[in-house]
Amino acid sequence: MTAMNDKALPAWDLSDLYDGIEDEKIAADLEKYRAFCVEFAGRYKGRLSELDGAGIAAALKAYEQNSEIGSRVGGFAYLNMVTQMKNQAAVAFYQNISEKLTDYSKPLIFLSLEINQLPAEKIEDWLKNPEAAFYKPWLERVRRFKPYELSEAVEEVLLEKSMTSSSAWVRLYEETSSKLQYTVDGKTYNDAEVSKLLLDKNAETRRKAGAEINRVAEENADLFTFIYNMVIKDKAIEDEKRGFKLPMSSRNMSENVSDQMVETLAETVRANYKNIAHRFYRLKAKWLGVDKISYWDRNAPLPFADDTEYDWAETVSVVLDAYKSFSPELYEIAKDFFDNAWIDVPPRDGKRSGAFCAPVSAGAHPYLLLNFAGKRNDVLTLAHELGHGCHHQTRVKNGELNEYSRMTTEEVASVFGEMITFQSMVAKLPDGPEKLALIASKVSDMINTAIRQIAFHFFESRAHAERKDGELSKERLCEIWQEEMAASLGEAVEVGEDSRFIWSQVGHFFFLPFYVYAYSFADCLVNSLYQVSREGKVENFPAKYLEMLSKTAITDYGELLAPFGLNPNDPEFWNEGLSLISGYIDELERLDAKLQF
């Protein structure tokens, strides 16, 4: 393995969407989108009850085609911005496009409202037509929200004000976060770069980096506290008007999961804090030679871990080989992302931190954003985001309307992609320090996903609940944060003053409230699926897995998982997924005893 070469890292090419923000096709597509919205409302508003199955099918097909135009323009504006968030022209372009799409779409508000005023018999009659039946998943999703819809006039006001309320606060948070700078030992870092220091082998470097991240968070705490209070209040106002019982209920409705299922997941994970996270961090403290590890040492490399760096070509090879070993069909889907300029790999100043997969529309390929630093974790990050991309590609035939991001299933392919890549890496190693370090790193990641995200969920739930009594101070938010972190991490981790403001670094709290449990949901689901795969009791597992991925947005959980003998309504389903993590910790304890660390 060789050191990373930044110059060899590829960037994405958005020209298959538009040739830059000055492309004349953008204005033409916006006008086409605007004109359609007006014409569609003029033709169908107040007349849906008169349509037969063929009529509604034709209407929805035209509506879908127009939605793809809007997704294309909006997607381009966002992707163009996220790699250059210090470029004011790019940021302004994105905001301008977002405002226009919101404004132009107002005439279409009637559609779902009017559909929900129709009797069930009318919908059933429509669905007798094969072309209309294609849109059954979308129609069912629209009808699911019927009890929570408001009048057309109110819905229009909420849509218009979203640009100056929730969306505006999120924009302020993201723009501010992207400009934050950190100084360690006289050198300035952006978010992605300073995060890399937390993986340094030198404990003092990690301590300085963590303290600096917390210092910058504290420096911006007044602003972020105000933004978070506004985000929570804005959501609470709309939730109350719509009649949602709990702050998480609207998210759960979108996921098509019950509040009770999420509560069962959260409580089951919390009951496993001691057996998983607490047990693991006691081992890690031993390996690091301390009684307690600091908050910033949770992901620290072990002293006996190799310090190998992966270049981009090696990383791609590891991931694609793992995908191919699991399923040649999955490999062929994945390979397209590297044969085309669909991935933006290198970290750069002003680029959004982290990693994501961004679909543009249901019928077009997605793009992957990374901040590749050449570490082993970056290999698994690629496997994760590539899983998202492949998942999208299995669903292109479902159509723009039927497809939507049900976050509990959106994370399934990504986490499974990580799992098969990890297993391929660990299978090549004999018992020894390198194997122990690799498994420990994976367990650390799984705890961050399955355990820590539920601790985030409890933080979020408490913040939203307490906000009902008035604005929360930054001190109170820090208290809630420290309490939830301490409970989840255990007595072997020091949750002190140098990490108390880190809640403000969790972007999902701001731009996707109550998203975080989806990571744990998906992790437990994938762990259960992987257990089934490993047992070999399901014939043609890879083919059935890909078939499942193709239906995640259009099929309920019971039907999706039935071919694998799994029932997500059974509380033991979650324990089964968590048992895989516990089993890895058992293996770590075995290796620890054998190697006598």
Coordinates of C-alpha atoms in Angstrom, one line a residue:
M1 CA 0.0 0.0 0.0
T2 CA 1.2 3.5 -0.8
A3 CA 0.7 6.9 0.5
M4 CA -2.2 8.9 -0.8
N5 CA -1.6 11.2 -3.8
D6 CA -4.0 14.1 -3.7
K7 CA -3.3 15.0 -7.3
A8 CA -4.8 11.6 -8.4
L9 CA -8.1 12.1 -6.7
P10 CA -11.0 12.6 -9.1
A11 CA -13.7 15.2 -9.0
W12 CA -17.3 14.9 -10.3
D13 CA -18.4 16.4 -13.6
L14 CA -21.8 18.0 -13.6
S15 CA -21.9 18.7 -17.3
D16 CA -24.3 15.9 -17.9
L17 CA -26.8 18.1 -16.0
Y18 CA -25.8 21.6 -17.1
D19 CA -22.7 23.4 -18.4
G20 CA -22.3 25.6 -15.3
I21 CA -24.6 28.2 -13.7
E22 CA -24.7 30.3 -16.9
D23 CA -26.1 27.5 -19.0
E24 CA -29.1 28.9 -21.0
K25 CA -30.8 25.5 -20.6
I26 CA -31.4 26.3 -16.9
A27 CA -33.6 29.3 -17.6
A28 CA -35.4 27.3 -20.3
D29 CA -36.0 24.4 -17.9
L30 CA -37.2 26.7 -15.2
E31 CA -39.7 28.3 -17.6
K32 CA -40.9 24.9 -18.7
Y33 CA -41.4 23.9 -15.1
R34 CA -43.2 27.1 -14.2
A35 CA -45.5 27.0 -17.3
F36 CA -46.4 23.4 -16.6
C37 CA -47.4 24.1 -13.0
V38 CA -49.8 26.8 -14.1
E39 CA -51.2 24.8 -17.0
F40 CA -51.6 21.6 -14.9
A41 CA -53.5 23.4 -12.2
G42 CA -55.7 25.1 -14.8
R43 CA -56.6 21.8 -16.4
Y44 CA -57.1 19.6 -13.3
K45 CA -57.8 21.7 -10.2
G46 CA -61.3 20.9 -9.1
R47 CA -61.8 18.2 -11.7
L48 CA -59.9 15.2 -10.3
S49 CA -63.2 13.5 -9.4
E50 CA -64.2 13.5 -13.1
L51 CA -61.1 11.5 -14.2
D52 CA -61.2 7.8 -14.9
G53 CA -58.2 5.5 -14.4
A54 CA -56.7 6.4 -17.8
G55 CA -57.2 10.1 -17.1
I56 CA -55.4 10.1 -13.7
A57 CA -52.6 8.0 -15.1
A58 CA -52.0 10.5 -17.9
A59 CA -52.1 13.4 -15.4
L60 CA -49.7 11.8 -13.0
K61 CA -47.3 10.8 -15.8
A62 CA -47.1 14.4 -17.0
Y63 CA -46.8 15.6 -13.3
E64 CA -43.9 13.2 -12.8
Q65 CA -42.1 14.3 -15.9
N66 CA -42.3 17.9 -14.7
S67 CA -41.0 16.9 -11.3
E68 CA -38.0 15.4 -12.9
I69 CA -37.2 18.8 -14.5
G70 CA -37.4 20.5 -11.1
S71 CA -35.3 17.8 -9.5
R72 CA -32.7 18.2 -12.2
V73 CA -32.4 22.0 -11.8
G74 CA -32.5 21.9 -8.0
G75 CA -30.1 19.0 -7.8
F76 CA -27.6 20.7 -10.0
A77 CA -27.7 24.0 -8.0
Y78 CA -27.1 22.0 -4.8
L79 CA -24.2 19.9 -6.1
N80 CA -22.6 22.9 -7.7
M81 CA -22.7 24.7 -4.3
V82 CA -21.5 22.0 -1.9
T83 CA -18.0 21.8 -3.3
Q84 CA -17.5 25.6 -3.1
M85 CA -19.6 26.9 -0.2
K86 CA -17.3 30.0 0.1
N87 CA -18.2 31.0 -3.4
Q88 CA -21.0 33.5 -3.0
A89 CA -22.1 33.2 -6.6
A90 CA -22.7 29.5 -6.2
V91 CA -24.5 29.9 -2.9
A92 CA -26.7 32.7 -4.3
F93 CA -27.5 30.6 -7.3
Y94 CA -28.6 27.7 -5.2
Q95 CA -30.8 30.0 -3.1
N96 CA -32.3 31.7 -6.1
I97 CA -33.1 28.3 -7.7
S98 CA -34.6 27.0 -4.5
E99 CA -36.8 30.1 -4.2
K100 CA -38.0 29.9 -7.8
L101 CA -38.8 26.2 -7.6
T102 CA -40.8 26.8 -4.4
D103 CA -42.7 29.7 -5.9
Y104 CA -43.4 28.0 -9.2
S105 CA -44.7 24.8 -7.5
K106 CA -47.4 26.6 -5.5
P107 CA -50.2 25.9 -8.1
L108 CA -49.6 22.2 -7.6
I109 CA -50.5 22.3 -3.9
F110 CA -54.1 21.3 -4.7
L111 CA -53.1 17.9 -6.1
S112 CA -52.6 15.9 -2.9
L113 CA -55.2 17.9 -1.0
E114 CA -57.8 17.2 -3.6
I115 CA -56.9 13.5 -3.9
N116 CA -57.4 13.2 -0.2
Q117 CA -60.9 14.7 -0.5
L118 CA -62.0 11.8 -2.7
P119 CA -63.7 8.7 -1.3
A120 CA -61.7 5.5 -1.1
E121 CA -63.9 4.0 -3.7
K122 CA -62.7 6.5 -6.3
I123 CA -59.1 5.6 -5.6
E124 CA -59.9 1.9 -5.9
D125 CA -61.6 2.5 -9.2
W126 CA -58.6 4.4 -10.6
L127 CA -56.3 1.5 -9.6
K128 CA -58.2 -0.9 -11.8
N129 CA -56.4 0.8 -14.7
P130 CA -52.9 -0.8 -15.1
E131 CA -51.2 2.5 -15.9
A132 CA -52.8 4.2 -12.9
A133 CA -51.9 1.2 -10.7
F134 CA -48.2 2.0 -11.4
Y135 CA -48.6 5.0 -9.1
K136 CA -50.2 3.0 -6.3
P137 CA -47.2 3.5 -3.9
W138 CA -47.4 7.3 -4.4
L139 CA -51.2 7.4 -4.0
E140 CA -51.0 5.4 -0.8
R141 CA -48.3 7.7 0.6
V142 CA -50.4 10.7 -0.2
R143 CA -53.5 9.2 1.5
R144 CA -51.5 8.3 4.6
F145 CA -51.0 12.0 5.3
K146 CA -54.7 12.8 4.8
P147 CA -55.5 13.3 8.6
Y148 CA -52.6 15.8 8.9
E149 CA -53.2 18.0 5.9
L150 CA -54.4 21.6 6.3
S151 CA -56.4 23.8 4.0
E152 CA -55.0 24.7 0.6
A153 CA -54.5 28.3 1.7
V154 CA -52.6 27.4 4.8
E155 CA -50.5 24.8 2.9
E156 CA -49.6 27.5 0.4
V157 CA -48.5 29.9 3.2
L158 CA -46.4 27.2 4.8
L159 CA -44.7 26.4 1.5
E160 CA -43.9 30.0 0.9
K161 CA -42.7 30.7 4.4
S162 CA -40.5 27.6 4.4
M163 CA -37.8 29.6 2.5
T164 CA -37.7 32.3 5.3
S165 CA -38.3 30.0 8.3
S166 CA -36.9 26.4 8.5
S167 CA -35.0 26.5 5.2
A168 CA -33.5 29.8 6.1
W169 CA -32.3 28.7 9.5
V170 CA -30.8 25.5 8.0
R171 CA -29.0 27.6 5.3
L172 CA -27.5 29.9 8.0
Y173 CA -26.3 26.9 10.0
E174 CA -24.8 25.2 6.9
E175 CA -23.1 28.3 5.6
T176 CA -21.7 29.2 9.0
S177 CA -20.5 25.7 9.6
S178 CA -18.8 25.4 6.3
K179 CA -16.7 28.5 7.0
L180 CA -15.4 27.5 10.5
Q181 CA -11.7 27.2 10.8
Y182 CA -9.6 25.4 13.5
T183 CA -6.1 26.1 14.6
V184 CA -3.8 23.4 16.1
D185 CA -0.2 24.1 16.7
G186 CA -0.3 27.2 14.6
K187 CA -1.8 25.5 11.5
T188 CA -5.2 26.2 10.2
Y189 CA -7.6 23.4 9.3
N190 CA -11.1 23.1 7.9
D191 CA -13.7 20.7 9.4
A192 CA -12.6 17.6 7.4
E193 CA -8.9 18.2 8.0
V194 CA -9.2 18.8 11.8
S195 CA -11.4 15.7 12.1
K196 CA -8.5 13.7 10.6
L197 CA -6.3 14.7 13.6
L198 CA -8.7 12.9 15.9
L199 CA -7.4 9.7 14.3
D200 CA -3.8 10.6 14.9
K201 CA -1.7 8.1 16.9
N202 CA -0.4 10.9 19.1
A203 CA -2.7 11.4 22.1
E204 CA -1.7 15.0 22.6
T205 CA -2.5 15.8 19.0
R206 CA -6.0 14.2 19.4
R207 CA -6.5 16.2 22.7
K208 CA -5.5 19.5 21.0
A209 CA -7.8 18.8 18.0
G210 CA -10.7 17.8 20.2
A211 CA -10.3 20.8 22.4
E212 CA -10.1 23.1 19.4
I213 CA -13.2 21.7 17.9
N214 CA -15.0 22.2 21.2
R215 CA -13.6 25.8 21.5
V216 CA -14.8 26.7 18.0
A217 CA -18.2 25.2 18.8
E218 CA -18.4 27.2 22.1
E219 CA -17.3 30.3 20.2
N220 CA -20.3 29.9 17.9
A221 CA -22.6 28.5 20.6
D222 CA -24.8 31.6 20.9
L223 CA -25.7 31.6 17.2
F224 CA -26.1 27.8 17.0
T225 CA -28.2 27.8 20.1
F226 CA -30.5 30.4 18.7
I227 CA -30.8 28.6 15.3
Y228 CA -31.6 25.3 17.1
N229 CA -34.2 26.9 19.2
M230 CA -35.8 28.4 16.1
V231 CA -35.6 25.1 14.2
I232 CA -37.4 23.3 17.0
K233 CA -40.0 25.9 17.5
D234 CA -40.7 26.1 13.8
K235 CA -41.2 22.4 13.7
A236 CA -43.4 22.4 16.8
I237 CA -45.7 25.1 15.3
E238 CA -46.3 23.0 12.2
D239 CA -46.6 19.7 14.1
E240 CA -49.3 21.2 16.4
K241 CA -51.3 22.6 13.5
R242 CA -51.2 19.3 11.7
G243 CA -52.0 17.3 14.8
F244 CA -48.9 15.1 15.2
K245 CA -48.7 13.7 18.7
L246 CA -44.9 13.6 19.2
P247 CA -42.1 15.7 17.7
M248 CA -40.8 12.5 15.9
S249 CA -44.3 11.5 14.6
S250 CA -44.1 13.4 11.3
R251 CA -40.7 11.8 10.6
N252 CA -42.0 8.4 11.5
M253 CA -45.0 8.9 9.3
S254 CA -42.7 9.7 6.4
E255 CA -40.8 6.5 7.1
N256 CA -44.0 4.5 7.4
V257 CA -43.0 3.2 10.8
S258 CA -45.0 3.6 14.0
D259 CA -43.9 5.7 16.9
Q260 CA -44.1 2.5 19.0
M261 CA -41.6 0.7 16.7
V262 CA -39.1 3.6 17.0
E263 CA -39.5 3.7 20.8
T264 CA -39.0 -0.1 21.0
L265 CA -35.8 0.3 18.9
A266 CA -34.5 3.1 21.1
E267 CA -35.3 1.4 24.4
T268 CA -33.8 -1.9 23.2
V269 CA -30.6 -0.2 22.2
R270 CA -30.4 1.7 25.5
A271 CA -30.8 -1.6 27.3
N272 CA -27.7 -2.8 25.4
Y273 CA -25.5 0.2 26.3
K274 CA -23.6 -1.8 29.0
N275 CA -23.2 -5.0 27.1
I276 CA -21.9 -3.2 24.0
A277 CA -20.5 0.3 24.3
H278 CA -19.5 0.1 28.0
R279 CA -17.8 -3.3 27.5
F280 CA -15.9 -2.1 24.4
Y281 CA -14.6 1.1 25.9
R282 CA -13.3 -0.8 28.9
L283 CA -11.2 -2.9 26.5
K284 CA -10.1 0.2 24.6
A285 CA -9.0 2.0 27.8
K286 CA -6.9 -1.1 28.6
W287 CA -5.3 -1.1 25.2
L288 CA -4.6 2.6 25.5
G289 CA -3.1 2.1 28.9
V290 CA -5.4 4.3 30.9
D291 CA -8.2 3.9 33.4
K292 CA -10.5 6.2 31.3
I293 CA -10.3 7.4 27.8
S294 CA -11.2 10.9 26.8
Y295 CA -14.3 11.6 24.7
W296 CA -11.9 12.4 21.8
D297 CA -10.2 9.0 22.1
R298 CA -13.3 7.0 21.3
N299 CA -12.1 6.6 17.7
A300 CA -8.4 6.7 18.4
P301 CA -6.2 4.2 16.6
L302 CA -4.8 1.5 18.9
P303 CA -1.1 1.6 19.7
F304 CA -0.5 -1.7 17.9
A305 CA -2.5 -0.7 14.8
D306 CA -0.7 -0.3 11.6
D307 CA -0.6 3.2 10.2
T308 CA -1.1 2.2 6.6
E309 CA -2.5 4.7 4.2
Y310 CA -4.5 3.8 1.1
D311 CA -4.3 5.6 -2.1
W312 CA -7.4 6.0 -4.2
A313 CA -6.8 3.2 -6.6
E314 CA -6.2 0.7 -3.8
T315 CA -9.3 1.9 -2.0
V316 CA -11.4 1.4 -5.1
S317 CA -10.0 -2.0 -5.7
V318 CA -10.7 -3.2 -2.1
V319 CA -14.3 -2.0 -2.3
L320 CA -15.1 -3.3 -5.8
D321 CA -13.5 -6.7 -5.1
A322 CA -15.7 -7.1 -2.0
Y323 CA -18.8 -6.1 -3.9
K324 CA -17.9 -8.5 -6.7
S325 CA -17.4 -11.4 -4.3
F326 CA -20.8 -10.9 -2.9
S327 CA -22.6 -10.4 -6.2
P328 CA -21.2 -9.9 -9.7
E329 CA -24.4 -8.0 -10.5
L330 CA -23.8 -5.6 -7.7
Y331 CA -20.3 -5.1 -8.9
E332 CA -21.4 -4.1 -12.4
I333 CA -23.7 -1.5 -10.9
A334 CA -20.9 -0.2 -8.7
K335 CA -18.4 -0.1 -11.5
D336 CA -20.3 2.6 -13.3
F337 CA -19.5 5.1 -10.6
F338 CA -15.8 4.8 -11.4
D339 CA -16.1 4.5 -15.1
N340 CA -17.8 7.9 -15.1
A341 CA -17.1 11.2 -13.3
W342 CA -19.8 10.7 -10.6
I343 CA -17.7 11.0 -7.5
D344 CA -16.1 14.1 -6.0
V345 CA -13.2 12.7 -3.9
P346 CA -10.7 15.2 -2.5
P347 CA -11.2 17.5 0.5
R348 CA -10.8 21.1 -0.4
D349 CA -11.3 24.5 1.2
G350 CA -15.0 25.5 1.2
K351 CA -16.2 22.0 0.4
R352 CA -19.0 20.6 2.6
S353 CA -17.5 18.2 5.2
G354 CA -18.4 14.5 5.5
A355 CA -19.7 12.3 2.8
F356 CA -23.0 11.7 1.0
C357 CA -24.8 10.3 -2.0
A358 CA -27.0 12.8 -3.8
P359 CA -29.7 11.5 -6.2
V360 CA -30.7 14.1 -8.7
S361 CA -33.9 12.4 -9.8
A362 CA -35.3 8.9 -9.7
G363 CA -34.4 8.2 -13.4
A364 CA -30.9 9.7 -13.4
H365 CA -27.7 8.5 -11.8
P366 CA -26.7 9.9 -8.4
Y367 CA -23.4 11.6 -7.3
L368 CA -21.1 10.7 -4.4
L369 CA -19.3 13.3 -2.3
L370 CA -16.3 12.2 -0.2
N371 CA -13.5 14.0 1.7
F372 CA -11.0 11.2 1.2
A373 CA -8.0 11.3 3.6
G374 CA -6.5 7.9 2.7
K375 CA -7.2 6.1 6.0
R376 CA -8.8 2.7 6.5
N377 CA -12.0 4.4 7.6
D378 CA -12.1 6.1 4.2
V379 CA -12.2 2.7 2.5
L380 CA -15.4 1.9 4.5
T381 CA -16.8 5.3 3.8
L382 CA -16.5 4.7 0.1
A383 CA -18.1 1.3 0.6
H384 CA -20.9 3.0 2.5
E385 CA -21.7 5.8 0.0
L386 CA -21.3 3.4 -3.0
G387 CA -24.0 1.3 -1.3
H388 CA -26.3 4.3 -1.4
G389 CA -25.4 4.8 -5.1
C390 CA -26.1 1.2 -6.1
H391 CA -29.3 1.2 -4.1
H392 CA -30.5 4.2 -6.1
Q393 CA -29.6 2.4 -9.4
T394 CA -31.7 -0.6 -8.5
R395 CA -34.7 1.6 -8.2
V396 CA -34.6 3.7 -11.4
K397 CA -37.7 1.9 -12.9
N398 CA -39.9 2.9 -10.0
G399 CA -40.5 6.5 -11.2
E400 CA -40.0 9.9 -9.7
L401 CA -43.3 9.9 -7.8
N402 CA -43.1 6.4 -6.3
E403 CA -39.5 7.0 -5.2
Y404 CA -38.8 8.8 -2.0
S405 CA -36.2 8.7 0.7
R406 CA -37.4 6.5 3.5
M407 CA -34.4 7.0 5.6
T408 CA -34.7 3.7 7.6
T409 CA -34.2 1.8 4.3
E410 CA -32.0 4.4 2.7
E411 CA -29.2 3.3 5.0
V412 CA -29.6 -0.4 4.5
A413 CA -27.5 -0.8 1.3
S414 CA -24.9 1.6 2.5
V415 CA -24.4 -0.2 5.8
F416 CA -24.5 -3.6 4.1
G417 CA -21.8 -2.4 1.6
E418 CA -19.6 -1.5 4.6
M419 CA -20.2 -4.9 6.1
I420 CA -19.2 -7.0 3.1
T421 CA -16.1 -4.8 2.6
F422 CA -15.1 -5.1 6.2
Q423 CA -15.6 -8.9 6.2
S424 CA -13.5 -9.2 3.1
M425 CA -10.7 -7.2 4.8
V426 CA -10.8 -9.1 8.1
A427 CA -11.0 -12.6 6.4
K428 CA -7.5 -12.0 4.9
L429 CA -5.9 -11.5 8.3
P430 CA -4.6 -14.2 10.8
D431 CA -5.0 -13.8 14.5
G432 CA -2.8 -10.9 15.5
P433 CA -2.7 -7.2 16.4
E434 CA -3.7 -6.1 12.9
K435 CA -6.9 -8.3 13.0
L436 CA -7.7 -7.1 16.5
A437 CA -7.3 -3.5 15.4
L438 CA -9.5 -3.9 12.3
I439 CA -12.3 -5.5 14.3
A440 CA -12.0 -2.9 17.0
S441 CA -12.2 -0.2 14.4
K442 CA -15.4 -1.8 13.0
V443 CA -16.9 -2.2 16.4
S444 CA -16.2 1.5 17.1
D445 CA -18.0 2.4 13.9
M446 CA -20.9 0.1 14.7
I447 CA -21.2 1.7 18.1
N448 CA -21.2 5.1 16.5
T449 CA -24.0 4.0 14.2
A450 CA -26.2 1.7 16.4
I451 CA -25.6 3.1 19.9
R452 CA -24.4 6.7 19.6
Q453 CA -27.2 7.6 17.1
I454 CA -29.8 6.5 19.6
A455 CA -28.1 8.6 22.3
F456 CA -28.4 11.4 19.8
H457 CA -32.1 10.5 19.5
F458 CA -32.6 10.8 23.2
F459 CA -30.8 14.2 23.2
E460 CA -33.0 15.4 20.4
S461 CA -36.2 14.1 22.1
R462 CA -35.4 15.8 25.3
A463 CA -34.5 19.1 23.6
H464 CA -37.7 19.2 21.7
A465 CA -39.7 18.3 24.8
E466 CA -38.1 21.0 27.0
R467 CA -38.4 23.6 24.2
K468 CA -42.2 23.6 24.7
D469 CA -41.6 25.4 28.0
G470 CA -39.4 28.1 26.4
E471 CA -36.1 28.7 24.8
L472 CA -33.3 26.4 25.8
S473 CA -30.0 28.0 26.9
K474 CA -26.7 26.8 25.5
E475 CA -25.9 25.6 29.1
R476 CA -29.0 23.5 29.2
L477 CA -28.3 21.9 25.8
C478 CA -24.8 21.1 27.0
E479 CA -26.1 19.5 30.1
I480 CA -28.5 17.3 28.1
W481 CA -25.7 16.4 25.7
Q482 CA -23.3 15.4 28.4
E483 CA -25.9 13.3 30.3
E484 CA -26.9 11.3 27.2
M485 CA -23.2 10.8 26.1
A486 CA -22.2 9.7 29.5
A487 CA -25.1 7.2 29.7
S488 CA -24.3 5.7 26.3
L489 CA -20.5 5.6 26.6
G490 CA -20.1 4.3 30.1
E491 CA -17.7 4.9 33.0
A492 CA -14.6 4.1 30.9
V493 CA -15.1 7.3 28.9
E494 CA -14.5 10.8 30.3
V495 CA -17.3 13.1 29.1
G496 CA -15.9 16.4 30.3
E497 CA -15.8 20.1 29.6
D498 CA -13.8 19.6 26.4
S499 CA -16.7 18.1 24.5
R500 CA -19.8 19.8 26.0
F501 CA -20.6 22.0 23.0
I502 CA -20.3 19.2 20.4
W503 CA -24.1 18.9 20.0
S504 CA -23.9 21.9 17.7
Q505 CA -21.7 19.9 15.3
V506 CA -24.4 17.3 14.7
G507 CA -25.9 18.7 11.5
H508 CA -28.9 16.3 11.4
F509 CA -30.3 18.0 14.5
F510 CA -30.7 21.1 12.4
F511 CA -31.6 20.1 8.9
L512 CA -33.2 16.7 9.4
P513 CA -34.8 16.5 12.9
F514 CA -35.3 12.9 14.1
Y515 CA -33.3 11.4 11.3
V516 CA -30.6 10.0 13.5
Y517 CA -32.5 6.8 14.7
A518 CA -32.6 5.7 11.1
Y519 CA -28.9 4.8 11.3
S520 CA -29.5 2.5 14.2
F521 CA -32.6 1.1 12.6
A522 CA -30.6 0.3 9.4
D523 CA -27.6 -1.0 11.3
C524 CA -29.7 -3.5 13.3
L525 CA -31.6 -4.5 10.1
V526 CA -28.4 -5.0 8.1
N527 CA -26.8 -7.0 11.0
S528 CA -29.9 -9.3 11.0
L529 CA -29.7 -9.6 7.2
Y530 CA -26.0 -10.4 7.4
Q531 CA -26.6 -13.1 10.0
V532 CA -29.1 -14.7 7.6
S533 CA -26.6 -14.5 4.8
R534 CA -23.8 -16.0 6.9
E535 CA -26.1 -18.9 8.0
G536 CA -26.7 -19.8 4.3
K537 CA -30.3 -20.7 5.0
V538 CA -31.8 -18.5 2.3
E539 CA -31.3 -19.7 -1.3
N540 CA -30.0 -17.1 -3.8
F541 CA -29.5 -14.5 -1.0
P542 CA -27.6 -11.9 -3.2
A543 CA -30.4 -12.0 -5.8
K544 CA -33.1 -11.6 -3.2
Y545 CA -31.1 -8.9 -1.5
L546 CA -30.9 -6.8 -4.7
E547 CA -34.6 -7.5 -5.4
M548 CA -35.4 -6.1 -1.9
L549 CA -33.3 -3.0 -2.6
S550 CA -35.3 -2.3 -5.7
K551 CA -38.5 -2.2 -3.7
T552 CA -37.6 -0.3 -0.5
A553 CA -39.5 2.8 -1.4
I554 CA -42.6 1.0 -2.6
T555 CA -43.1 -1.9 -0.2
D556 CA -43.6 -2.2 3.5
Y557 CA -41.1 -3.7 5.9
G558 CA -43.0 -6.9 6.5
E559 CA -43.1 -7.8 2.8
L560 CA -39.5 -6.6 2.2
L561 CA -38.1 -8.9 4.9
A562 CA -40.4 -11.9 4.7
P563 CA -38.1 -13.7 2.1
F564 CA -35.4 -13.6 4.8
G565 CA -37.6 -14.8 7.6
L566 CA -37.3 -11.5 9.5
N567 CA -40.1 -9.7 11.3
P568 CA -39.4 -6.1 12.3
N569 CA -42.4 -6.0 14.5
D570 CA -40.8 -8.5 16.8
P571 CA -38.8 -6.9 19.6
E572 CA -36.2 -9.7 19.3
F573 CA -35.5 -8.5 15.8
W574 CA -33.5 -5.5 17.2
N575 CA -31.7 -7.7 19.8
E576 CA -30.7 -10.1 17.0
G577 CA -29.1 -7.2 15.1
L578 CA -27.3 -5.9 18.2
S579 CA -26.0 -9.4 19.0
L580 CA -23.7 -9.2 16.0
I581 CA -21.9 -6.3 17.6
S582 CA -21.8 -8.1 20.9
G583 CA -20.3 -11.1 19.1
Y584 CA -17.6 -9.0 17.6
I585 CA -16.7 -7.8 21.1
D586 CA -16.6 -11.4 22.3
E587 CA -14.1 -12.0 19.5
L588 CA -12.1 -9.0 20.7
E589 CA -12.0 -10.4 24.2
R590 CA -10.8 -13.7 22.8
L591 CA -8.0 -12.0 20.8
D592 CA -7.1 -9.8 23.7
A593 CA -6.6 -12.9 25.9
K594 CA -4.7 -14.8 23.2
L595 CA -2.4 -11.9 22.4
Q596 CA -2.0 -10.9 26.1
F597 CA -2.1 -7.2 25.6

